């Protein structure tokens, strides 16, 4: 029997599957109608290579969605991750057809079949990651498959962090020659939940990286297994309003603090938007104390600094005016 509290409980589902989709438009319409009928909100992308989605709603609706979605041949074995949250965590339902379910600008290069991406890196379970490092030692290179900023608060020990602002930059980066030294080394690519490395590892192999691996289930799965006691250091950047999550308990003595406020240097894992929102989209590590003051709510760029100063002066003038009128 389901209790009242259980039936009212909400959750978020995260999932992806690489599989050939002959008619992405038809799958999009079906998924849209399915989500609408179940009252789910969230974001779903569909391409000829597969599906990538995050939806939230009641537990009953999520279960029904999972069951119905798996009825599609290519999605039969898709695994779904459960996360805390619900429909309210999304502004709306968005179901779209795109060239790519992750934007690497590699739509024509990526090849998939019913088993997933063709020619990707070997999947390593968390314990296999550790085993490879035990066996091959310093020869093993961890290669961060995320945007560089995400690694500011957490990464694998001694990982190489490419100079990447968005996944669009990866091809140029791995073709730059900067990483040719690792072409004959064991390279373990990793990202949040694994989807980006499915593609990245295949692009690397196509460009002469000979021994490429990927962490199965990504950092999330590795962190669930080892917490702060493995080869991972720091926090994990996440793409929702939490912005970051920790493995292990608060004040875990094994936790390694990588992130620091760019203004005062205090240990900080929270990204904030630069105050110059009109022309700067940067998310930067600024602690809550510094962020509360407009003078230290900017990313450090010169023009942003000027905007911050102007906002601070305007606020001060307004405060002085209010005091005068109150007196
Ligand atoms: Zn600070
Ligand atoms: Zn800025």
XYZ file of C-alpha atoms and ligand atoms in Angstrom:
329
model
C 0.000 0.000 0.000
C 1.232 3.490 -0.791
C 1.032 6.005 2.009
C -0.268 9.491 1.370
C 3.179 11.006 1.820
C 4.689 8.535 -0.655
C 2.108 9.250 -3.324
C 2.757 12.968 -2.956
C 6.525 12.564 -3.062
C 8.346 13.952 -6.099
C 11.580 12.989 -7.827
C 13.769 13.825 -10.804
C 14.864 11.275 -13.413
C 18.138 11.647 -15.337
C 18.889 9.432 -18.308
C 20.493 9.142 -21.707
C 20.871 6.518 -24.380
C 22.877 6.451 -27.575
C 20.954 4.480 -30.158
C 19.989 5.112 -33.790
C 16.677 6.971 -34.022
C 15.266 6.861 -37.544
C 12.568 9.469 -36.951
C 13.573 11.887 -34.157
C 10.536 14.073 -34.865
C 8.114 11.211 -34.161
C 9.975 10.301 -30.950
C 9.840 13.942 -29.882
C 6.052 14.145 -30.370
C 5.543 10.862 -28.519
C 7.760 11.935 -25.608
C 6.054 15.314 -25.395
C 2.587 13.797 -25.242
C 3.765 11.214 -22.700
C 5.252 13.849 -20.378
C 2.215 16.103 -20.695
C -0.155 13.269 -19.835
C 1.909 12.512 -16.708
C 2.369 16.129 -15.602
C 6.168 15.945 -15.922
C 8.332 19.000 -16.515
C 11.963 19.148 -17.612
C 14.217 19.062 -20.658
C 14.555 16.339 -23.270
C 16.794 16.423 -26.347
C 16.437 13.917 -29.163
C 18.729 13.468 -32.159
C 19.332 10.718 -34.672
C 21.958 9.437 -32.181
C 19.748 9.084 -29.120
C 18.045 10.817 -26.234
C 19.195 12.889 -23.240
C 16.681 13.932 -20.623
C 15.937 15.249 -17.156
C 12.327 15.233 -16.010
C 10.654 15.800 -12.664
C 7.257 14.922 -11.239
C 5.525 12.632 -8.759
C 7.181 9.292 -8.087
C 4.204 7.519 -9.653
C 4.485 9.653 -12.812
C 8.246 9.081 -13.023
C 7.805 5.320 -12.718
C 5.121 5.338 -15.388
C 7.353 7.471 -17.634
C 10.271 5.077 -17.225
C 8.102 2.070 -18.015
C 6.528 3.622 -21.117
C 9.813 5.057 -22.412
C 11.504 1.669 -22.188
C 8.821 0.256 -24.473
C 10.625 1.929 -27.389
C 13.063 -0.632 -28.820
C 16.202 1.514 -28.635
C 15.453 2.610 -25.056
C 14.784 -0.899 -23.754
C 17.918 -1.112 -21.610
C 18.216 2.584 -20.727
C 19.172 3.181 -17.105
C 17.509 5.964 -15.144
C 19.087 7.789 -12.232
C 16.815 9.068 -9.474
C 17.540 12.396 -7.877
C 15.817 14.606 -5.314
C 13.484 17.278 -6.633
C 10.349 17.436 -8.737
C 8.417 19.221 -11.481
C 8.831 22.534 -9.656
C 12.569 22.469 -10.301
C 11.884 23.182 -13.988
C 10.219 26.245 -15.504
C 8.416 24.174 -18.140
C 8.475 21.070 -20.284
C 10.815 21.334 -23.261
C 11.160 18.444 -25.730
C 13.290 19.235 -28.770
C 14.949 17.651 -31.775
C 18.566 18.741 -32.219
C 21.521 17.740 -34.381
C 23.274 16.501 -31.239
C 22.149 15.525 -27.751
C 25.438 17.009 -26.484
C 26.790 19.900 -28.569
C 30.304 18.867 -29.611
C 29.815 20.025 -33.205
C 30.475 16.438 -34.237
C 27.066 15.355 -35.521
C 28.514 13.882 -38.705
C 31.464 12.212 -37.020
C 29.591 10.448 -34.224
C 28.480 6.927 -35.087
C 26.067 4.883 -33.007
C 24.434 1.492 -33.228
C 22.055 -0.403 -30.940
C 24.916 -0.949 -28.458
C 25.663 2.767 -28.153
C 28.532 4.884 -29.473
C 30.791 3.036 -31.934
C 34.512 3.316 -31.176
C 34.282 4.987 -27.780
C 36.646 4.490 -24.834
C 36.540 1.319 -22.744
C 34.096 1.696 -19.843
C 35.671 1.344 -16.405
C 33.635 0.740 -13.258
C 34.838 2.763 -10.244
C 36.855 -0.174 -8.850
C 38.399 -0.758 -12.291
C 39.551 2.871 -12.357
C 41.448 2.309 -9.122
C 42.806 -1.009 -10.340
C 44.180 0.555 -13.528
C 45.931 3.235 -11.481
C 47.341 0.590 -9.114
C 48.720 -1.384 -12.044
C 49.991 1.417 -14.276
C 50.757 4.100 -11.691
C 51.751 7.566 -12.866
C 51.460 6.500 -16.471
C 47.681 6.847 -16.196
C 46.347 10.269 -17.217
C 42.955 11.521 -16.031
C 41.472 13.802 -18.693
C 38.671 16.123 -17.625
C 35.782 15.962 -20.097
C 33.945 18.938 -18.649
C 34.137 22.705 -18.979
C 37.290 23.990 -17.297
C 35.387 25.968 -14.645
C 33.763 22.797 -13.322
C 37.201 21.470 -12.367
C 37.935 24.534 -10.221
C 36.085 22.916 -7.322
C 36.801 19.245 -7.932
C 38.679 16.812 -10.160
C 40.543 13.537 -10.173
C 43.973 13.715 -8.575
C 46.519 15.260 -10.991
C 43.948 15.401 -13.784
C 44.649 17.265 -17.004
C 42.017 19.984 -17.390
C 41.663 21.138 -20.996
C 41.082 24.807 -21.752
C 37.414 24.417 -22.634
C 34.587 26.876 -22.082
C 31.892 24.711 -23.669
C 31.888 21.248 -25.246
C 32.154 23.053 -28.614
C 35.811 23.755 -27.804
C 36.900 20.130 -27.361
C 37.730 19.213 -30.954
C 39.944 22.262 -31.433
C 41.585 21.525 -28.078
C 42.443 17.863 -28.721
C 43.673 18.736 -32.226
C 45.928 21.512 -30.891
C 48.916 19.252 -30.248
C 48.975 20.199 -26.555
C 47.966 16.699 -25.558
C 49.914 14.648 -28.096
C 52.246 13.493 -25.286
C 49.417 11.343 -23.925
C 48.557 9.615 -27.182
C 50.249 6.349 -26.167
C 49.397 6.536 -22.475
C 46.331 5.112 -20.759
C 43.913 8.069 -20.681
C 40.835 7.979 -18.443
C 38.281 10.543 -19.560
C 35.612 11.506 -17.058
C 32.619 13.818 -16.757
C 29.634 14.314 -14.452
C 27.339 11.443 -15.405
C 29.217 9.869 -18.307
C 27.359 11.218 -21.348
C 29.990 13.741 -22.480
C 32.767 11.120 -22.380
C 30.763 8.714 -24.529
C 31.326 11.217 -27.331
C 34.638 12.751 -26.263
C 36.378 9.374 -25.914
C 35.372 8.411 -29.463
C 36.594 11.777 -30.823
C 39.925 11.236 -29.057
C 40.337 7.735 -30.443
C 39.594 9.046 -33.940
C 42.468 11.505 -33.452
C 45.160 9.024 -32.495
C 44.782 8.666 -28.735
C 45.391 4.952 -28.583
C 44.321 3.823 -25.121
C 41.238 5.723 -24.008
C 38.925 4.789 -21.152
C 35.819 6.402 -19.691
C 34.402 6.223 -16.174
C 31.154 4.297 -16.320
C 28.404 6.436 -14.781
C 30.851 9.323 -14.485
C 31.991 11.121 -11.352
C 28.562 10.640 -9.789
C 28.967 6.874 -9.736
C 32.618 7.011 -8.703
C 31.755 9.381 -5.842
C 28.901 7.186 -4.678
C 31.356 4.290 -4.408
C 34.409 5.991 -2.878
C 33.229 9.302 -1.410
C 36.343 11.297 -0.475
C 38.442 8.177 0.080
C 39.317 7.437 -3.548
C 41.110 9.313 -6.305
C 38.537 12.116 -6.489
C 39.314 15.440 -4.847
C 36.823 18.137 -3.921
C 33.233 18.898 -4.908
C 31.176 18.098 -7.959
C 29.706 20.900 -10.057
C 26.044 20.188 -10.898
C 23.703 21.873 -13.349
C 20.849 22.783 -11.039
C 20.296 25.434 -8.415
C 22.444 23.524 -5.911
C 25.450 24.339 -8.187
C 27.672 21.834 -6.396
C 27.468 18.690 -4.312
C 29.817 16.977 -1.889
C 30.577 13.306 -1.450
C 30.655 12.201 2.154
C 29.549 14.015 5.299
C 29.982 17.668 6.284
C 33.440 18.315 7.740
C 34.768 15.057 6.299
C 38.493 15.102 7.197
C 39.287 13.485 3.818
C 37.635 16.293 1.858
C 40.086 18.328 -0.237
C 39.131 21.988 -0.605
C 40.020 23.051 -4.148
C 37.679 25.994 -4.686
C 38.420 29.435 -3.244
C 36.696 32.805 -3.427
C 38.445 34.909 -6.099
C 38.144 38.022 -3.917
C 38.990 37.010 -0.347
C 40.479 33.544 -0.821
C 38.243 31.745 1.648
C 37.434 28.097 0.838
C 34.325 28.229 -1.344
C 32.575 25.820 -3.736
C 29.752 28.073 -4.809
C 29.687 29.707 -8.233
C 27.871 33.023 -8.610
C 26.990 35.003 -11.736
C 29.171 38.033 -12.386
C 27.230 41.191 -11.457
C 27.781 42.551 -14.989
C 24.948 40.403 -16.315
C 24.406 42.437 -19.486
C 27.709 41.579 -21.132
C 29.312 38.914 -18.931
C 27.920 35.429 -18.611
C 30.684 34.102 -16.412
C 30.030 32.042 -13.330
C 32.795 32.596 -10.828
C 33.773 31.373 -7.376
C 32.662 34.177 -5.062
C 31.776 33.519 -1.421
C 28.392 34.685 -0.123
C 29.937 37.474 1.969
C 31.788 38.979 -0.977
C 28.817 38.460 -3.278
C 26.585 40.485 -0.931
C 28.764 43.541 -1.670
C 28.492 44.796 -5.286
C 32.168 45.851 -5.226
C 33.179 42.199 -4.905
C 30.379 40.609 -6.949
C 32.261 40.760 -10.264
C 34.395 38.203 -12.116
C 37.579 40.293 -12.089
C 37.465 41.432 -15.712
C 38.166 45.147 -16.004
C 34.834 46.179 -17.557
C 32.946 44.066 -14.999
C 34.879 45.755 -12.204
C 33.760 49.149 -13.538
C 30.126 48.045 -13.731
C 30.343 46.728 -10.147
C 31.799 50.027 -8.947
C 28.994 51.992 -10.658
C 26.348 49.768 -9.059
C 27.986 50.174 -5.637
C 28.068 53.953 -5.986
C 24.448 54.080 -7.106
C 23.380 51.964 -4.120
C 25.320 54.216 -1.758
C 23.744 57.350 -3.257
C 20.285 55.847 -2.895
C 20.970 54.926 0.701
C 22.187 58.453 1.492
C 19.090 59.918 -0.191
C 16.768 57.646 1.798
C 18.494 58.672 5.030
C 18.151 62.340 4.186
C 14.421 61.944 3.573
C 13.996 59.896 6.720
C 15.739 62.551 8.821
Zn 35.062 36.099 -0.489
Zn 32.316 39.538 -15.501
